[in-house]
Coordinates of N, CA, C and O and ligand atoms in Angstrom, one line a residue:
M226 N -1.4 -0.1 -3.7 CA -0.8 0.6 -2.5 C 0.0 1.9 -3.0 O 0.9 1.7 -3.7
V227 N -0.5 3.1 -2.6 CA 0.2 4.2 -3.3 C 0.6 5.3 -2.1 O -0.3 5.4 -1.2
C228 N 1.7 5.7 -2.2 CA 2.2 6.8 -1.3 C 2.9 7.9 -2.3 O 2.6 7.9 -3.6
L229 N 3.7 8.7 -1.7 CA 4.2 9.8 -2.6 C 5.4 9.4 -3.4 O 5.5 9.6 -4.6
G230 N 6.4 8.8 -2.8 CA 7.6 8.5 -3.4 C 7.8 7.1 -3.9 O 8.7 6.7 -4.7
N231 N 6.9 6.3 -3.3 CA 7.0 4.8 -3.6 C 8.4 4.1 -3.2 O 8.8 3.2 -3.9
I232 N 9.0 4.7 -2.2 CA 10.2 4.1 -1.7 C 10.2 3.8 -0.3 O 11.0 3.0 0.3
C233 N 9.2 4.4 0.5 CA 9.1 4.3 2.0 C 8.0 3.4 2.4 O 8.1 2.2 2.8
R234 N 6.8 4.0 2.3 CA 5.5 3.4 2.8 C 4.9 2.3 1.9 O 4.6 1.2 2.4
S235 N 4.7 2.7 0.6 CA 4.0 1.7 -0.2 C 4.7 0.5 -0.5 O 4.1 -0.7 -0.7
P236 N 6.0 0.5 -0.6 CA 6.7 -0.8 -0.9 C 6.5 -1.7 0.3 O 6.5 -3.0 0.1
L237 N 6.5 -1.2 1.5 CA 6.1 -2.0 2.7 C 4.8 -2.7 2.6 O 4.5 -3.8 2.7
A238 N 3.9 -1.7 2.1 CA 2.4 -2.2 2.0 C 2.3 -3.3 1.0 O 1.6 -4.3 1.2
E239 N 3.0 -3.2 -0.1 CA 3.1 -4.1 -1.1 C 3.5 -5.5 -0.7 O 3.0 -6.5 -0.8
G240 N 4.7 -5.4 0.0 CA 5.3 -6.6 0.5 C 4.6 -7.3 1.6 O 4.4 -8.6 1.5
I241 N 4.0 -6.5 2.6 CA 3.1 -7.1 3.6 C 2.0 -7.8 3.1 O 1.6 -8.9 3.4
L242 N 1.2 -7.1 2.2 CA 0.0 -7.6 1.7 C 0.2 -8.9 0.8 O -0.6 -9.7 1.0
L243 N 1.2 -8.8 0.1 CA 1.5 -9.9 -0.8 C 1.7 -11.2 0.1 O 1.2 -12.3 -0.3
Q244 N 2.6 -11.0 1.1 CA 2.8 -12.2 1.9 C 1.5 -12.7 2.6 O 1.4 -13.9 2.7
K245 N 0.8 -11.8 3.1 CA -0.4 -12.2 3.8 C -1.4 -12.8 2.8 O -2.2 -13.8 3.2
A246 N -1.5 -12.3 1.7 CA -2.5 -12.8 0.7 C -2.0 -14.2 0.4 O -2.8 -15.2 0.1
F247 N -0.7 -14.3 0.0 CA -0.2 -15.7 -0.3 C -0.5 -16.7 0.7 O -1.0 -17.8 0.5
K248 N -0.3 -16.4 2.0 CA -0.4 -17.2 3.1 C -2.0 -17.6 3.3 O -2.2 -18.7 3.8
A249 N -2.9 -16.7 2.8 CA -4.2 -16.9 3.0 C -4.8 -17.6 1.8 O -6.1 -18.0 1.6
G250 N -4.0 -17.9 0.8 CA -4.5 -18.5 -0.5 C -5.2 -17.7 -1.3 O -6.0 -18.1 -2.1
L251 N -5.1 -16.4 -1.2 CA -5.8 -15.4 -2.1 C -4.9 -15.1 -3.3 O -3.7 -14.5 -3.1
T252 N -5.3 -15.3 -4.4 CA -4.5 -15.1 -5.6 C -4.6 -13.6 -6.2 O -5.2 -13.4 -7.2
W253 N -4.3 -12.6 -5.4 CA -4.4 -11.2 -5.8 C -3.3 -10.7 -6.5 O -2.1 -11.2 -6.3
S254 N -3.4 -9.8 -7.4 CA -2.3 -9.1 -8.0 C -2.1 -7.8 -7.3 O -3.2 -7.0 -7.1
I255 N -1.0 -7.6 -6.7 CA -0.8 -6.5 -5.7 C 0.6 -5.7 -6.3 O 1.5 -6.4 -6.4
E256 N 0.4 -4.4 -6.3 CA 1.5 -3.7 -6.7 C 1.5 -2.3 -5.9 O 0.5 -2.1 -5.3
S257 N 2.6 -1.6 -6.0 CA 2.6 -0.2 -5.3 C 3.1 0.8 -6.3 O 3.7 0.4 -7.3
A258 N 2.9 2.1 -6.0 CA 3.3 3.1 -6.9 C 3.3 4.4 -6.0 O 2.9 4.5 -5.0
G259 N 3.9 5.4 -6.7 CA 4.0 6.8 -6.0 C 3.4 7.8 -6.8 O 3.4 7.7 -8.1
T260 N 2.9 8.9 -6.2 CA 2.3 9.9 -7.0 C 3.4 11.0 -7.6 O 3.1 11.7 -8.4
N261 N 4.6 10.9 -7.0 CA 5.7 11.6 -7.8 C 6.7 10.7 -8.4 O 6.7 9.5 -8.2
S262 N 7.5 11.2 -9.2 CA 8.4 10.4 -10.0 C 9.9 10.7 -9.6 O 10.8 10.3 -10.3
Y263 N 10.0 11.3 -8.4 CA 11.4 11.7 -8.0 C 12.4 10.3 -7.7 O 13.5 10.4 -8.0
H264 N 11.8 9.2 -7.6 CA 12.5 8.0 -7.2 C 12.2 6.9 -8.1 O 12.6 5.8 -7.9
T265 N 11.7 7.2 -9.3 CA 11.3 6.1 -10.2 C 12.5 5.2 -10.7 O 13.5 5.9 -10.8
G266 N 12.3 3.9 -10.6 CA 13.4 3.0 -11.0 C 14.2 2.8 -9.8 O 15.1 1.7 -9.9
E267 N 14.0 3.3 -8.6 CA 15.0 3.0 -7.5 C 14.3 1.9 -6.6 O 13.1 1.8 -6.5
P268 N 15.2 1.1 -5.8 CA 14.6 0.1 -5.0 C 14.1 0.9 -3.6 O 14.3 2.1 -3.4
P269 N 13.3 0.2 -2.8 CA 12.9 0.8 -1.6 C 14.0 1.4 -0.8 O 15.1 0.9 -0.8
H270 N 13.7 2.3 0.0 CA 14.6 3.0 1.0 C 15.2 1.9 1.8 O 14.6 0.9 2.2
P271 N 16.5 2.0 2.1 CA 17.3 1.0 2.8 C 16.6 0.6 4.1 O 16.7 -0.4 4.6
L272 N 16.0 1.6 4.8 CA 15.5 1.4 6.1 C 14.1 0.8 6.0 O 13.8 -0.1 6.8
S273 N 13.4 0.9 4.8 CA 12.2 0.1 4.6 C 12.7 -1.3 4.4 O 12.0 -2.2 4.8
Q274 N 13.7 -1.4 3.5 CA 14.1 -2.8 3.3 C 14.5 -3.6 4.5 O 14.3 -4.9 4.7
K275 N 15.3 -2.8 5.4 CA 15.7 -3.6 6.7 C 14.5 -3.8 7.6 O 14.6 -4.9 8.2
V276 N 13.5 -2.9 7.8 CA 12.5 -3.2 8.6 C 11.7 -4.5 8.1 O 11.2 -5.3 8.8
A277 N 11.5 -4.5 6.7 CA 10.8 -5.6 6.2 C 11.6 -6.9 6.4 O 11.0 -7.8 6.7
R278 N 12.8 -6.9 6.1 CA 13.7 -8.1 6.3 C 13.6 -8.5 7.8 O 13.4 -9.7 7.9
L279 N 13.6 -7.5 8.7 CA 13.6 -8.0 10.0 C 12.2 -8.6 10.4 O 12.1 -9.4 11.3
N280 N 11.2 -8.5 9.6 CA 10.0 -9.0 9.8 C 9.7 -10.2 8.7 O 8.5 -10.6 8.5
G281 N 10.8 -10.6 8.1 CA 10.7 -11.9 7.2 C 10.2 -11.6 5.9 O 9.7 -12.5 5.1
I282 N 10.3 -10.3 5.4 CA 9.8 -10.1 4.0 C 10.9 -9.3 3.2 O 11.6 -8.3 3.7
D283 N 11.1 -9.9 2.1 CA 12.1 -9.3 1.2 C 11.5 -8.4 0.1 O 10.8 -8.9 -0.6
I284 N 11.9 -7.2 0.2 CA 11.3 -6.1 -0.8 C 12.2 -5.5 -1.7 O 12.1 -4.6 -2.4
S285 N 13.4 -6.2 -1.5 CA 14.6 -5.6 -2.3 C 14.5 -5.5 -3.9 O 15.2 -4.7 -4.6
R286 N 13.6 -6.5 -4.4 CA 13.5 -6.4 -5.9 C 12.4 -5.6 -6.4 O 12.2 -5.3 -7.5
Q287 N 11.8 -4.7 -5.4 CA 10.8 -3.8 -5.9 C 11.5 -2.6 -6.5 O 12.6 -2.2 -6.1
R288 N 10.8 -2.0 -7.5 CA 11.4 -0.7 -8.0 C 10.3 0.3 -8.2 O 9.1 0.0 -8.6
A289 N 10.7 1.6 -7.8 CA 9.6 2.6 -7.7 C 9.0 2.9 -9.1 O 9.7 2.9 -10.2
R290 N 7.6 3.1 -9.2 CA 7.1 3.7 -10.4 C 6.0 4.6 -10.1 O 5.6 4.7 -8.8
R291 N 5.7 5.6 -11.0 CA 4.6 6.6 -10.8 C 3.3 5.9 -11.0 O 3.0 5.2 -11.9
F292 N 2.3 6.4 -10.2 CA 1.0 6.0 -10.3 C 0.4 6.7 -11.6 O 0.7 7.7 -12.0
T293 N -0.4 5.8 -12.3 CA -0.9 6.4 -13.6 C -2.5 6.2 -13.6 O -3.1 5.5 -12.9
A294 N -3.1 7.0 -14.4 CA -4.6 7.0 -14.5 C -5.1 5.5 -15.0 O -6.2 5.0 -14.5
G295 N -4.2 4.9 -15.7 CA -4.5 3.5 -16.2 C -4.6 2.5 -15.0 O -5.2 1.4 -15.3
D296 N -4.1 2.8 -13.9 CA -4.1 1.9 -12.7 C -5.6 1.7 -12.4 O -5.8 0.6 -11.8
F297 N -6.4 2.7 -12.8 CA -7.9 2.6 -12.4 C -8.6 1.4 -13.2 O -9.5 0.9 -12.9
D298 N -7.9 1.1 -14.5 CA -8.5 0.1 -15.3 C -8.1 -1.2 -14.8 O -8.7 -2.2 -15.2
V299 N -6.8 -1.3 -14.3 CA -6.1 -2.6 -14.0 C -6.7 -3.0 -12.6 O -6.8 -4.2 -12.3
Y300 N -6.8 -2.2 -11.6 CA -7.0 -2.6 -10.1 C -8.4 -2.3 -9.7 O -9.1 -1.4 -10.1
D301 N -8.8 -3.3 -8.9 CA -10.2 -3.2 -8.2 C -10.2 -2.2 -7.1 O -11.2 -1.7 -6.7
K302 N -9.1 -2.1 -6.4 CA -9.0 -1.3 -5.1 C -7.7 -0.6 -5.2 O -6.6 -1.1 -5.4
I303 N -7.8 0.6 -4.7 CA -6.5 1.5 -4.7 C -6.4 2.2 -3.3 O -7.3 2.9 -2.8
Y304 N -5.5 1.7 -2.6 CA -5.2 2.2 -1.1 C -4.2 3.3 -1.2 O -3.1 3.1 -1.6
A305 N -4.6 4.4 -0.6 CA -3.6 5.6 -0.4 C -3.2 5.5 1.0 O -4.0 5.3 1.9
L306 N -1.9 5.8 1.2 CA -1.3 5.7 2.5 C -1.5 7.0 3.3 O -1.3 7.0 4.5
A307 N -2.0 8.0 2.5 CA -2.3 9.3 3.4 C -3.2 10.1 2.5 O -3.4 10.0 1.2
V308 N -3.9 11.1 3.2 CA -4.8 12.0 2.6 C -4.2 12.8 1.4 O -4.8 13.0 0.4
D309 N -3.0 13.4 1.5 CA -2.5 14.2 0.5 C -2.1 13.3 -0.8 O -2.2 13.8 -1.9
V310 N -2.0 11.9 -0.5 CA -1.9 11.0 -1.8 C -3.1 10.9 -2.5 O -3.1 10.8 -3.7
V311 N -4.2 10.8 -1.7 CA -5.6 10.8 -2.4 C -5.8 12.1 -3.3 O -6.3 11.8 -4.6
D312 N -5.4 13.3 -2.9 CA -5.5 14.4 -3.6 C -4.6 14.2 -5.0 O -5.0 14.6 -6.1
E313 N -3.5 13.7 -4.9 CA -2.6 13.6 -6.0 C -3.2 12.5 -7.0 O -3.1 12.6 -8.2
I314 N -3.7 11.5 -6.3 CA -4.3 10.4 -7.2 C -5.5 11.0 -8.1 O -5.5 10.7 -9.3
K315 N -6.2 11.9 -7.5 CA -7.3 12.6 -8.2 C -6.8 13.4 -9.4 O -7.4 13.3 -10.4
R316 N -5.7 14.1 -9.0 CA -5.1 15.0 -10.0 C -4.6 14.1 -11.3 O -4.8 14.5 -12.5
I317 N -3.9 13.2 -10.8 CA -3.3 12.2 -12.0 C -4.3 11.6 -12.7 O -4.3 11.5 -14.0
A318 N -5.3 11.1 -12.1 CA -6.4 10.1 -12.8 C -7.3 11.1 -13.6 O -7.9 10.5 -14.5
G319 N -7.5 12.3 -13.2 CA -8.5 13.2 -14.0 C -9.9 12.5 -14.1 O -10.4 12.0 -13.0
K320 N -10.4 12.4 -15.3 CA -11.6 11.8 -15.5 C -11.8 10.4 -15.2 O -12.8 9.8 -15.0
R321 N -10.6 9.7 -15.1 CA -10.7 8.3 -14.8 C -10.7 8.0 -13.4 O -10.7 6.9 -12.8
F322 N -10.7 8.9 -12.5 CA -10.8 8.9 -11.1 C -12.1 8.1 -10.7 O -13.2 8.5 -11.2
D323 N -12.1 7.1 -9.9 CA -13.3 6.3 -9.5 C -13.2 6.2 -8.0 O -12.5 5.5 -7.4
A324 N -14.0 7.1 -7.4 CA -14.0 7.3 -5.9 C -14.4 5.9 -5.2 O -13.9 5.6 -4.3
G325 N -15.1 5.0 -5.8 CA -15.5 3.8 -5.3 C -14.4 2.7 -5.2 O -14.4 1.8 -4.4
K326 N -13.3 3.0 -5.9 CA -12.1 2.2 -5.8 C -11.0 2.6 -4.7 O -10.2 2.0 -4.4
V327 N -11.1 3.9 -4.4 CA -10.1 4.5 -3.5 C -10.5 4.5 -2.0 O -11.6 5.0 -1.7
D328 N -9.6 4.3 -1.3 CA -9.7 4.3 0.3 C -8.4 4.6 0.8 O -7.3 4.2 0.3
L329 N -8.5 5.2 2.0 CA -7.2 5.2 2.8 C -6.9 3.9 3.4 O -7.8 3.4 4.0
L330 N -5.7 3.5 3.4 CA -5.4 2.2 3.9 C -5.8 2.1 5.4 O -6.4 1.1 5.7
L331 N -5.6 3.1 6.2 CA -5.8 3.0 7.6 C -7.4 3.0 7.9 O -7.8 2.7 9.0
N332 N -8.2 3.3 6.9 CA -9.7 3.1 7.1 C -10.1 1.7 7.3 O -11.1 1.4 7.7
E333 N -9.2 0.8 6.9 CA -9.5 -0.6 7.0 C -9.3 -1.1 8.5 O -9.9 -2.1 8.9
L334 N -8.4 -0.3 9.2 CA -8.1 -0.7 10.5 C -9.0 0.2 11.5 O -9.5 -0.4 12.4
Y335 N -9.1 1.5 11.2 CA -10.0 2.4 11.9 C -10.9 3.1 11.0 O -10.7 4.3 10.6
P336 N -12.1 2.4 10.7 CA -13.0 2.8 9.7 C -13.5 4.4 10.1 O -13.8 4.8 11.1
G337 N -13.6 5.0 8.9 CA -14.0 6.4 9.0 C -13.2 7.4 9.5 O -13.6 8.5 9.7
T338 N -12.0 7.2 10.0 CA -11.1 8.1 10.7 C -10.2 8.9 9.8 O -9.7 9.9 10.2
N339 N -10.1 8.4 8.6 CA -9.2 9.1 7.6 C -7.8 9.4 8.1 O -7.2 10.6 7.9
M340 N -7.1 8.4 8.8 CA -5.9 8.6 9.2 C -4.8 8.4 8.3 O -4.9 7.5 7.3
N341 N -3.5 9.1 8.4 CA -2.4 8.8 7.5 C -1.5 7.9 8.3 O -1.4 7.7 9.4
V342 N -0.7 7.1 7.3 CA 0.5 6.4 7.8 C 1.6 7.5 7.9 O 2.0 7.9 6.7
P343 N 2.1 7.9 9.0 CA 3.2 9.1 8.9 C 4.2 8.7 8.1 O 4.8 7.5 8.1
D344 N 4.7 9.7 7.2 CA 5.8 9.5 6.3 C 7.1 9.5 7.1 O 7.5 10.4 7.8
P345 N 7.8 8.3 7.0 CA 9.1 8.2 7.8 C 10.2 8.8 7.0 O 11.4 8.9 7.7
W346 N 10.0 9.2 5.8 CA 11.1 9.8 5.0 C 12.0 10.9 5.6 O 13.3 10.9 5.5
Y347 N 11.5 11.6 6.4 CA 12.2 12.7 7.0 C 12.8 12.5 8.4 O 13.5 13.3 8.9
G348 N 12.5 11.3 8.9 CA 13.0 11.0 10.3 C 13.9 9.8 10.5 O 14.3 9.2 9.4
P349 N 14.2 9.4 11.7 CA 15.1 8.2 12.0 C 14.3 6.8 11.9 O 13.2 6.8 11.4
E350 N 15.1 5.7 12.0 CA 14.6 4.4 11.9 C 13.3 4.1 12.6 O 12.5 3.3 12.0
A351 N 13.0 4.7 13.8 CA 11.8 4.4 14.5 C 10.6 4.6 13.6 O 9.6 3.8 13.7
G352 N 10.6 5.6 12.8 CA 9.4 6.0 12.0 C 9.2 4.7 11.0 O 8.0 4.5 10.7
Y353 N 10.2 4.1 10.6 CA 10.0 3.0 9.6 C 9.3 1.7 10.4 O 8.5 1.0 9.8
H354 N 9.7 1.6 11.6 CA 9.2 0.6 12.3 C 7.7 0.8 12.7 O 6.8 0.0 12.7
E355 N 7.5 2.1 13.0 CA 6.0 2.5 13.3 C 5.1 2.3 12.0 O 4.0 1.8 12.2
A356 N 5.7 2.7 10.9 CA 4.9 2.6 9.6 C 4.7 1.1 9.4 O 3.5 0.7 9.0
F357 N 5.7 0.3 9.6 CA 5.5 -1.2 9.4 C 4.3 -1.7 10.3 O 3.5 -2.4 9.7
K358 N 4.3 -1.3 11.5 CA 3.3 -1.8 12.5 C 1.9 -1.4 12.0 O 1.0 -2.2 12.0
L359 N 1.7 -0.2 11.6 CA 0.6 0.3 11.2 C 0.0 -0.4 9.9 O -1.2 -0.9 9.8
I360 N 0.9 -0.4 9.0 CA 0.5 -1.1 7.8 C 0.3 -2.5 7.9 O -0.8 -3.0 7.3
D361 N 1.0 -3.2 8.7 CA 0.8 -4.7 9.0 C -0.6 -5.0 9.7 O -1.3 -5.9 9.0
K362 N -1.0 -4.1 10.5 CA -2.3 -4.2 11.2 C -3.4 -4.0 10.0 O -4.4 -4.7 10.1
A363 N -3.3 -3.0 9.3 CA -4.3 -2.7 8.3 C -4.5 -3.8 7.2 O -5.5 -4.2 6.9
C364 N -3.3 -4.3 6.8 CA -3.3 -5.5 6.0 C -3.9 -6.7 6.4 O -4.6 -7.5 5.8
E365 N -3.6 -6.9 7.8 CA -4.3 -8.0 8.5 C -5.8 -7.9 8.4 O -6.6 -8.8 8.1
A366 N -6.3 -6.7 8.6 CA -7.7 -6.4 8.6 C -8.3 -6.7 7.2 O -9.4 -7.2 7.0
I367 N -7.5 -6.3 6.1 CA -8.0 -6.5 4.8 C -8.2 -8.0 4.5 O -9.1 -8.4 4.0
I368 N -7.1 -8.7 4.9 CA -7.2 -10.3 4.8 C -8.3 -10.8 5.5 O -9.0 -11.7 4.9
S369 N -8.6 -10.4 6.7 CA -9.6 -11.1 7.4 C -10.9 -10.7 6.7 O -11.8 -11.6 6.6
K370 N -11.2 -9.4 6.3 CA -12.4 -9.1 5.6 C -12.6 -9.9 4.3 O -13.7 -10.6 4.2
Y371 N -11.7 -10.0 3.5 CA -11.9 -10.7 2.2 C -11.8 -12.2 2.4 O -12.4 -12.9 1.6
S372 N -11.2 -12.8 3.4 CA -11.2 -14.2 3.7 C -12.5 -14.6 4.1 O -13.1 -15.6 3.6
I373 N -13.2 -13.7 4.9 CA -14.6 -14.1 5.2 C -15.6 -14.0 4.1 O -16.3 -14.9 3.7
L374 N -15.4 -12.9 3.2 CA -16.2 -12.7 2.0 C -16.0 -13.9 1.1 O -16.9 -14.4 0.5
N375 N -14.7 -14.4 1.0 CA -14.3 -15.4 0.0 C -15.0 -16.7 0.5 O -15.5 -17.5 -0.3
S376 N -15.0 -17.1 1.9 CA -15.5 -18.3 2.2 C -17.1 -18.3 2.2 O -17.8 -19.2 1.9
Q377 N -17.7 -17.0 2.3 CA -19.2 -17.0 2.2 C -19.6 -17.2 0.8 O -20.4 -18.0 0.4
Y378 N -18.7 -16.7 -0.2 CA -18.9 -16.9 -1.6 C -18.8 -18.4 -2.0 O -19.7 -18.9 -2.7
T379 N -17.7 -19.0 -1.4 CA -17.5 -20.4 -1.8 C -18.7 -21.3 -1.2 O -19.1 -22.1 -1.9
M380 N -19.1 -21.0 0.0 CA -20.3 -21.7 0.6 C -21.5 -21.5 -0.2 O -22.3 -22.5 -0.3
S381 N -21.8 -20.4 -0.8 CA -23.0 -20.2 -1.5 C -23.0 -20.9 -2.9 O -24.0 -20.9 -3.6
Q382 N -21.8 -21.4 -3.3 CA -21.7 -22.1 -4.7 C -22.1 -23.5 -4.7 O -22.0 -24.2 -3.7
Ligands
4NP172 P1 7.0 7.7 0.7 O1 8.1 8.7 1.3 O2 5.9 8.5 0.2 O3 6.6 6.9 1.8 O4 7.7 6.9 -0.3 C1 8.6 9.7 0.6 C2 9.8 9.6 -0.2 C3 10.4 10.5 -1.0 C4 9.7 11.8 -1.0 C5 8.5 11.9 -0.3 C6 8.0 11.0 0.4 N1 10.3 12.6 -1.7 O5 9.8 13.8 -2.0 O6 11.4 12.5 -2.4

């Protein structure tokens, strides 16, 4: 889960998908990162922490880190929270960029629309609630998709 600062949107995405995957019995390794290093080492924004907590998710122990080209070797899927983030992922990854692994998170919810999760960094608390709702719905769609694939695979064994 990748955004710009790794303090507002992608920490929510990490926390939400982790919780949903755990509940679905999916043993995924899920992390978040930012394409800039302005906030490296910092916990998520207090309003992201608050909104997550109000929804029963504790993201307080996360720490921001910068996305690296090596993430392409570690992860099967890389979700960008916005189109400008995809551009930055390309720049950072260079030759290791693998288009087959990268998608916009909201394309899981609204396929082919290339929509952004609006960045709440510049605005009031409402933006954080809005970001949570969008990310939550997209993560639900991911879990549904892979739960079906997982059960089809299990049945075919
Ligand atoms: P995020 O929001 O990408 O959702 O973590 C931002 C946080 C900080 C900055 C930009 C976006 N910044 O430039 O410091």
